[in-house]
Amino acid sequence: DGGITQSPKYLFRKEGQNVTLSCEQNLNHDAMYWYRQDPGQGLRLIYYSQIVNDFQKGDIAEGYSVSREKKESFPLTVTSAQKNPTAFYLCASSIDREGWKGYTFGSGTRLTVV
Amino acid sequence: AQSVSQHNHHVILSEAASLELGCNYSYGGTVNLFWYVQYPGQHLQLLLKYFSGDPLVKGIKGFEAEFIKSKFSFNLRKPSVQWSDTAEYFCAVIPYNNNDMRFGAGTRLTVKP
């Protein structure tokens, strides 16, 4: 079955360390997205990519980096510059079909800084 | 700044009560509108979406939403809630000529049995 796979499901990081969250899709979607979910703040867009080798900052990109070397993969690195990295991270992909846009979400990665 | 606003942070209802959750957006022009639900410990799940046509949209599990363009609103309704509707509900918007989805802060619904 097609879908989005995020790994790992739970991740613990020591302060000062970079960590990379994986997101892979086999839906042949062109666009991919990273969101951060915090209680009471909904989902906020970190980065998005419309096409391979191209990506744009979302609303809260500081302290994060991404790459899009392959269509099916969009890894997110949480760097030590991110002041408050403990959160739930969701990856999504979308397809633009005849004027409407369908999003598919992954199951998320919960990152805890210890 | 352009945004999506959900008016209620936490709503508590008894079973069989009617539900209306507010959502307003500030983007001009044509928009795509969505409501998502997240049950405790589960993924985001699409309840319903609006792209064009009839502004009253019916979704899964008895939910519906009405798009009122003049009010920039897309409120979610259900005539009679059940305990199993306890979840967090998110309104989301994709502005015209854009691909990235913007979310409201969410409304937590608690239904008492």
PDB file of N, CA and C in Angstrom, chain A residues 33 35 37 40-43 45 48 50 59 96 100-101 103 105 107, chain B residues 32 34 36 38 43-44 51 90 94 98-105:
ATOM      1  N   TYR A  33       6.269  18.076   2.923  1.00  0.00           N
ATOM      2  CA  TYR A  33       6.183  19.127   3.936  1.00  0.00           C
ATOM      3  C   TYR A  33       6.609  18.573   5.299  1.00  0.00           C
ATOM      4  N   TYR A  35       5.856  19.586   9.366  1.00  0.00           N
ATOM      5  CA  TYR A  35       5.129  20.390  10.334  1.00  0.00           C
ATOM      6  C   TYR A  35       5.600  20.016  11.736  1.00  0.00           C
ATOM      7  N   GLN A  37       4.039  20.028  15.661  1.00  0.00           N
ATOM      8  CA  GLN A  37       2.800  20.134  16.424  1.00  0.00           C
ATOM      9  C   GLN A  37       3.121  20.307  17.894  1.00  0.00           C
ATOM     10  N   GLY A  40      -1.875  23.281  21.841  1.00  0.00           N
ATOM     11  CA  GLY A  40      -2.448  24.621  21.803  1.00  0.00           C
ATOM     12  C   GLY A  40      -1.973  25.496  20.647  1.00  0.00           C
ATOM     13  N   GLN A  41      -1.094  24.953  19.800  1.00  0.00           N
ATOM     14  CA  GLN A  41      -0.596  25.769  18.679  1.00  0.00           C
ATOM     15  C   GLN A  41      -0.871  25.133  17.327  1.00  0.00           C
ATOM     16  N   GLY A  42      -1.501  24.007  17.303  1.00  0.00           N
ATOM     17  CA  GLY A  42      -1.797  23.373  16.032  1.00  0.00           C
ATOM     18  C   GLY A  42      -0.536  22.898  15.337  1.00  0.00           C
ATOM     19  N   LEU A  43      -0.592  22.846  14.029  1.00  0.00           N
ATOM     20  CA  LEU A  43       0.551  22.425  13.230  1.00  0.00           C
ATOM     21  C   LEU A  43       1.154  23.661  12.568  1.00  0.00           C
ATOM     22  N   LEU A  45       4.163  25.088   9.914  1.00  0.00           N
ATOM     23  CA  LEU A  45       4.963  24.633   8.780  1.00  0.00           C
ATOM     24  C   LEU A  45       6.424  24.995   8.981  1.00  0.00           C
ATOM     25  N   TYR A  48       8.994  23.168   3.243  1.00  0.00           N
ATOM     26  CA  TYR A  48       8.298  22.395   2.242  1.00  0.00           C
ATOM     27  C   TYR A  48       9.101  22.361   0.946  1.00  0.00           C
ATOM     28  N   GLN A  50       8.529  21.564  -3.267  1.00  0.00           N
ATOM     29  CA  GLN A  50       7.581  21.310  -4.357  1.00  0.00           C
ATOM     30  C   GLN A  50       8.166  20.343  -5.376  1.00  0.00           C
ATOM     31  N   ASP A  59       6.977  28.752   8.206  1.00  0.00           N
ATOM     32  CA  ASP A  59       6.835  29.812   9.210  1.00  0.00           C
ATOM     33  C   ASP A  59       7.870  29.737  10.331  1.00  0.00           C
ATOM     34  N   ASP A  96      -1.259  17.518  -6.728  1.00  0.00           N
ATOM     35  CA  ASP A  96      -2.118  18.545  -7.298  1.00  0.00           C
ATOM     36  C   ASP A  96      -2.820  17.922  -8.493  1.00  0.00           C
ATOM     37  N   TRP A 100      -7.532  20.365  -7.378  1.00  0.00           N
ATOM     38  CA  TRP A 100      -7.639  20.157  -5.938  1.00  0.00           C
ATOM     39  C   TRP A 100      -6.380  19.475  -5.427  1.00  0.00           C
ATOM     40  N   LYS A 101      -6.144  19.659  -4.162  1.00  0.00           N
ATOM     41  CA  LYS A 101      -4.900  19.187  -3.587  1.00  0.00           C
ATOM     42  C   LYS A 101      -5.195  18.190  -2.470  1.00  0.00           C
ATOM     43  N   TYR A 103      -3.643  15.912   0.567  1.00  0.00           N
ATOM     44  CA  TYR A 103      -2.514  15.734   1.472  1.00  0.00           C
ATOM     45  C   TYR A 103      -2.581  14.343   2.110  1.00  0.00           C
ATOM     46  N   PHE A 105      -0.630  12.417   5.398  1.00  0.00           N
ATOM     47  CA  PHE A 105       0.249  12.644   6.543  1.00  0.00           C
ATOM     48  C   PHE A 105       0.886  11.339   7.003  1.00  0.00           C
ATOM     49  N   SER A 107       2.751   9.209  10.304  1.00  0.00           N
ATOM     50  CA  SER A 107       2.287   8.946  11.671  1.00  0.00           C
ATOM     51  C   SER A 107       3.054   9.741  12.712  1.00  0.00           C
TER      52      SER A 107
ATOM     53  N   ASN B  32      -8.813  26.398  -0.626  1.00  0.00           N
ATOM     54  CA  ASN B  32      -9.232  25.031  -0.353  1.00  0.00           C
ATOM     55  C   ASN B  32      -9.311  24.889   1.166  1.00  0.00           C
ATOM     56  N   PHE B  34     -10.289  22.542   4.775  1.00  0.00           N
ATOM     57  CA  PHE B  34     -10.270  21.187   5.314  1.00  0.00           C
ATOM     58  C   PHE B  34     -10.590  21.206   6.804  1.00  0.00           C
ATOM     59  N   TYR B  36      -9.618  18.384   9.857  1.00  0.00           N
ATOM     60  CA  TYR B  36      -8.971  17.142  10.235  1.00  0.00           C
ATOM     61  C   TYR B  36      -9.317  16.817  11.685  1.00  0.00           C
ATOM     62  N   GLN B  38      -7.919  14.390  15.061  1.00  0.00           N
ATOM     63  CA  GLN B  38      -6.833  13.578  15.609  1.00  0.00           C
ATOM     64  C   GLN B  38      -7.341  12.955  16.907  1.00  0.00           C
ATOM     65  N   HIS B  43      -3.179   9.162  14.115  1.00  0.00           N
ATOM     66  CA  HIS B  43      -2.790  10.087  13.054  1.00  0.00           C
ATOM     67  C   HIS B  43      -3.845  11.146  12.856  1.00  0.00           C
ATOM     68  N   LEU B  44      -3.463  12.172  12.138  1.00  0.00           N
ATOM     69  CA  LEU B  44      -4.437  13.103  11.578  1.00  0.00           C
ATOM     70  C   LEU B  44      -5.290  12.367  10.549  1.00  0.00           C
ATOM     71  N   PHE B  51     -13.563  22.341  -2.032  1.00  0.00           N
ATOM     72  CA  PHE B  51     -12.777  22.963  -3.095  1.00  0.00           C
ATOM     73  C   PHE B  51     -13.625  23.916  -3.913  1.00  0.00           C
ATOM     74  N   PHE B  90      -8.857  20.079  13.806  1.00  0.00           N
ATOM     75  CA  PHE B  90      -8.052  21.126  13.189  1.00  0.00           C
ATOM     76  C   PHE B  90      -8.701  21.595  11.895  1.00  0.00           C
ATOM     77  N   ILE B  94      -5.633  25.865   2.296  1.00  0.00           N
ATOM     78  CA  ILE B  94      -4.591  26.019   1.279  1.00  0.00           C
ATOM     79  C   ILE B  94      -5.001  27.224   0.450  1.00  0.00           C
ATOM     80  N   ASN B  98      -1.249  28.178  -4.232  1.00  0.00           N
ATOM     81  CA  ASN B  98      -0.295  27.809  -3.213  1.00  0.00           C
ATOM     82  C   ASN B  98      -0.438  26.315  -2.982  1.00  0.00           C
ATOM     83  N   ASN B  99       0.583  25.731  -2.409  1.00  0.00           N
ATOM     84  CA  ASN B  99       0.473  24.304  -2.118  1.00  0.00           C
ATOM     85  C   ASN B  99       0.578  23.986  -0.648  1.00  0.00           C
ATOM     86  N   ASP B 100       1.030  24.953   0.156  1.00  0.00           N
ATOM     87  CA  ASP B 100       1.240  24.596   1.550  1.00  0.00           C
ATOM     88  C   ASP B 100       0.016  24.885   2.395  1.00  0.00           C
ATOM     89  N   MET B 101      -0.309  23.923   3.227  1.00  0.00           N
ATOM     90  CA  MET B 101      -1.499  23.945   4.056  1.00  0.00           C
ATOM     91  C   MET B 101      -1.183  24.638   5.373  1.00  0.00           C
ATOM     92  N   ARG B 102      -2.079  25.552   5.787  1.00  0.00           N
ATOM     93  CA  ARG B 102      -1.901  26.245   7.069  1.00  0.00           C
ATOM     94  C   ARG B 102      -3.033  25.838   8.006  1.00  0.00           C
ATOM     95  N   PHE B 103      -2.654  25.576   9.240  1.00  0.00           N
ATOM     96  CA  PHE B 103      -3.590  25.026  10.213  1.00  0.00           C
ATOM     97  C   PHE B 103      -3.979  26.042  11.283  1.00  0.00           C
ATOM     98  N   GLY B 104      -5.183  25.855  11.821  1.00  0.00           N
ATOM     99  CA  GLY B 104      -5.554  26.545  13.043  1.00  0.00           C
ATOM    100  C   GLY B 104      -4.904  25.863  14.232  1.00  0.00           C
ATOM    101  N   ALA B 105      -5.080  26.468  15.399  1.00  0.00           N
ATOM    102  CA  ALA B 105      -4.442  25.965  16.613  1.00  0.00           C
ATOM    103  C   ALA B 105      -5.119  24.707  17.154  1.00  0.00           C
TER     104      ALA B 105
END
